[in-house]
Tab-separated table of C-alpha atoms in Angstrom:
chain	number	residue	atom	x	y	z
A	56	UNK	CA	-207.204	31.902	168.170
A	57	UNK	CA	-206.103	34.512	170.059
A	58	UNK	CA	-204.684	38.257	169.175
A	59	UNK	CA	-201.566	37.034	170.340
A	60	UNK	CA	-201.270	34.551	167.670
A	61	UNK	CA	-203.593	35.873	165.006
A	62	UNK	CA	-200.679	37.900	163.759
A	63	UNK	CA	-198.608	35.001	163.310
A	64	UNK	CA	-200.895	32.869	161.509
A	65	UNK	CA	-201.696	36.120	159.052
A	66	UNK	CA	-197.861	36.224	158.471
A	67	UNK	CA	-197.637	32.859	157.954
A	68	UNK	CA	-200.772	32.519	155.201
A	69	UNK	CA	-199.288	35.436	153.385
A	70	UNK	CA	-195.885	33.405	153.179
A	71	UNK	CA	-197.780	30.232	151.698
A	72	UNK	CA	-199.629	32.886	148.845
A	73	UNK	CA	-196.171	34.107	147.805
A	74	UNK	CA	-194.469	30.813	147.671
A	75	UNK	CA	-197.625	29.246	145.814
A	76	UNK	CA	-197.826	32.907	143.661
A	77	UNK	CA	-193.966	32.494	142.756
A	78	UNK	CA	-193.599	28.971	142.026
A	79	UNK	CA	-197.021	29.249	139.396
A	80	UNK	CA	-196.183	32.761	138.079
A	81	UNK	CA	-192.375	32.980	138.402
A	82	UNK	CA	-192.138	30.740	135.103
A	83	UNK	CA	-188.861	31.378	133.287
A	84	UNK	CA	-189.270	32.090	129.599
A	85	UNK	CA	-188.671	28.999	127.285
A	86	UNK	CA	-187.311	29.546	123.574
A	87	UNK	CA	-189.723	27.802	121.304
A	88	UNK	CA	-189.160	28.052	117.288
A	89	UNK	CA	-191.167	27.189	114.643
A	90	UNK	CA	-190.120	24.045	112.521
A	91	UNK	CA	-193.151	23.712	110.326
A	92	UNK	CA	-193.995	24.538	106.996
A	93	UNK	CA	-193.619	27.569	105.188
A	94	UNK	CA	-197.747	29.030	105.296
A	95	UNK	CA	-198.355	26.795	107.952
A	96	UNK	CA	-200.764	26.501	111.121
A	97	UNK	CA	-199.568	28.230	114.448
A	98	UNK	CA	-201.972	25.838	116.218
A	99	UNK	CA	-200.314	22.866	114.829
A	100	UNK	CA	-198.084	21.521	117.887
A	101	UNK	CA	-195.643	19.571	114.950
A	102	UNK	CA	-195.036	22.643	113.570
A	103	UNK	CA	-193.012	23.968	117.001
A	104	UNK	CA	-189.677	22.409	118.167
A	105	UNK	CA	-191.026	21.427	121.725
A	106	UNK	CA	-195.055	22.044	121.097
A	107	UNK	CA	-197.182	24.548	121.296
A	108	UNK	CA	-196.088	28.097	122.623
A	109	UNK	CA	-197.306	28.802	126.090
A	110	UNK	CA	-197.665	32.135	128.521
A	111	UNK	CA	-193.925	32.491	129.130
A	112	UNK	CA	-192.322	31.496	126.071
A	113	UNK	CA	-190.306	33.691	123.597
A	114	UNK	CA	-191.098	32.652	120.252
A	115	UNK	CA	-188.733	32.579	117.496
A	116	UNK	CA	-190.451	32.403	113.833
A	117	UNK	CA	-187.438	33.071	111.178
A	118	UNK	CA	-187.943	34.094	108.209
A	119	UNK	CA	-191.008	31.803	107.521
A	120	UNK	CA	-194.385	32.737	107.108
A	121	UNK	CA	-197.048	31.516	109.982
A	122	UNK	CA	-200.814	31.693	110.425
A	123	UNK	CA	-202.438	32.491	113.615
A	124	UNK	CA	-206.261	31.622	113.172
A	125	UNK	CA	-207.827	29.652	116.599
A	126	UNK	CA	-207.798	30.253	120.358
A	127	UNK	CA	-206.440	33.187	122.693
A	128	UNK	CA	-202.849	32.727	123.121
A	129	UNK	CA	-200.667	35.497	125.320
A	130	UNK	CA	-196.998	34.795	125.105
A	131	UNK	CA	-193.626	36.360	125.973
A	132	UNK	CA	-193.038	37.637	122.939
A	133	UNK	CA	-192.429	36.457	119.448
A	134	UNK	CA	-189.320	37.551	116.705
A	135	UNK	CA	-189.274	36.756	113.075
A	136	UNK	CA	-188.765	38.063	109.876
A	137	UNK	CA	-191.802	36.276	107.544
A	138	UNK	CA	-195.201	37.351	107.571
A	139	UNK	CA	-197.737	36.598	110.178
A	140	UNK	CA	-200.945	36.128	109.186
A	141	UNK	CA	-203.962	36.428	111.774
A	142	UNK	CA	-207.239	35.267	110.279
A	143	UNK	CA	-208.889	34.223	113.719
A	144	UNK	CA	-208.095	34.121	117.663
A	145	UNK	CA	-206.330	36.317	119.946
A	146	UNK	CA	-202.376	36.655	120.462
A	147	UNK	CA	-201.094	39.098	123.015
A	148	UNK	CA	-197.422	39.731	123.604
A	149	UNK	CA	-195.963	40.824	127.407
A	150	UNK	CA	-192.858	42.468	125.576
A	151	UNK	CA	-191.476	43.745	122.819
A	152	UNK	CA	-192.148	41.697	119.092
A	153	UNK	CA	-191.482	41.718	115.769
A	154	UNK	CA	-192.446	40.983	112.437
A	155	UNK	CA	-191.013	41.412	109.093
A	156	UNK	CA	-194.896	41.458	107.526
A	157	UNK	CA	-198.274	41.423	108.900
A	158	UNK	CA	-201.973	40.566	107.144
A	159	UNK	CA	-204.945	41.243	109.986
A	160	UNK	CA	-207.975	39.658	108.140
A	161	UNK	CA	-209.527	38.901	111.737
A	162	UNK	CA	-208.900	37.947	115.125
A	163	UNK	CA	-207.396	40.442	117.399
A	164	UNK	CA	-204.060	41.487	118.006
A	165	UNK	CA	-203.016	42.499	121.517
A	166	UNK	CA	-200.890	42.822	124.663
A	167	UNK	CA	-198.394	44.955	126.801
A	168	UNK	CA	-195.752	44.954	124.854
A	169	UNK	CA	-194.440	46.688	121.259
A	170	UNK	CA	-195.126	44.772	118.117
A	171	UNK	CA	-192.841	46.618	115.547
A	172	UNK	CA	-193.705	45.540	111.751
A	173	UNK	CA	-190.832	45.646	109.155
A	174	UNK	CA	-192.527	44.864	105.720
A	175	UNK	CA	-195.635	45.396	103.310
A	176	UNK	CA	-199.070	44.648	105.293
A	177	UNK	CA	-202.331	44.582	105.437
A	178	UNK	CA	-205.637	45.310	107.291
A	179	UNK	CA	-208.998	44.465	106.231
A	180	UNK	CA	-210.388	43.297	109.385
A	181	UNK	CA	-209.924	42.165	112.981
A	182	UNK	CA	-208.388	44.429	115.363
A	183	UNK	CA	-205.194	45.896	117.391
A	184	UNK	CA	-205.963	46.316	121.191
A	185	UNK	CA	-204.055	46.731	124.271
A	186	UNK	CA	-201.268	49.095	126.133
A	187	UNK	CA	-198.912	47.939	123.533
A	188	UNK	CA	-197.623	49.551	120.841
A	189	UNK	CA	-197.827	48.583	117.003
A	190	UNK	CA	-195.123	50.461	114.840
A	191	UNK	CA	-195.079	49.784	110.509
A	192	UNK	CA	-191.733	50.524	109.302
């Protein structure tokens, strides 16, 4: 190759990245809620109206009350007015969450974005890590 072309072929490598970069990581958010029992499994894909949660999904819990205890899971973000219970596992959040309760008795809770906490909680172990906020009201 030549140095008259080399700056073609470097233009047109960096063109394939973005489209490949964009079509992988420009993922539009999907709505998933939870259908399962009240006290049930996060990890349970029955309990979720199309499956598990993934990376771009915005997760919708109501008013029931969910346990996350397996696996590192980094979603969207997830709304709901129950309590979450974390007993194992990692879940981050990329933007703004809520909670109406929270009990941390392991795993980690993480992420970018705000987790705002509206109810009675508790905290005997695990941990809160991350840029992201945490705010008990």
């Amino acid at each position: 190759m030549n140095s008259a072309t080399r700056p073609y072929h470097l233009l047109r490598a960096v063109a394939v990245a973005a489209a490949l970069v964009g079509s992988v990581g420009g993922a539009s958010s999907v709505p998933v809620s939870w259908v399962g029992p009240n006290n049930g499994y996060w990890d349970v894909a029955g309990n979720w109206s199309s499956g598990l949660p993934s990376f771009a999904d915005e997760v919708t819990l109501s008013s029931f009350d969910t346990i996350f205890n397996t696996g590192v899971l980094s979603l969207r973000s997830y709304v709901g007015s129950g309590r979450l219970t974390i007993t194992g596992g990692t879940l981050q959040n990329s933007e703004a969450s809520m909670v109406g309760a929270l009990a941390l008795s392991g795993g980690v809770i993480s992420g970018t974005g705000a987790l705002t906490v509206g109810g009675p909680s508790t905290w005997s172990s695990g941990a809160m890590t991350g840029a992201g906020s945490t705010t008990f009201s």
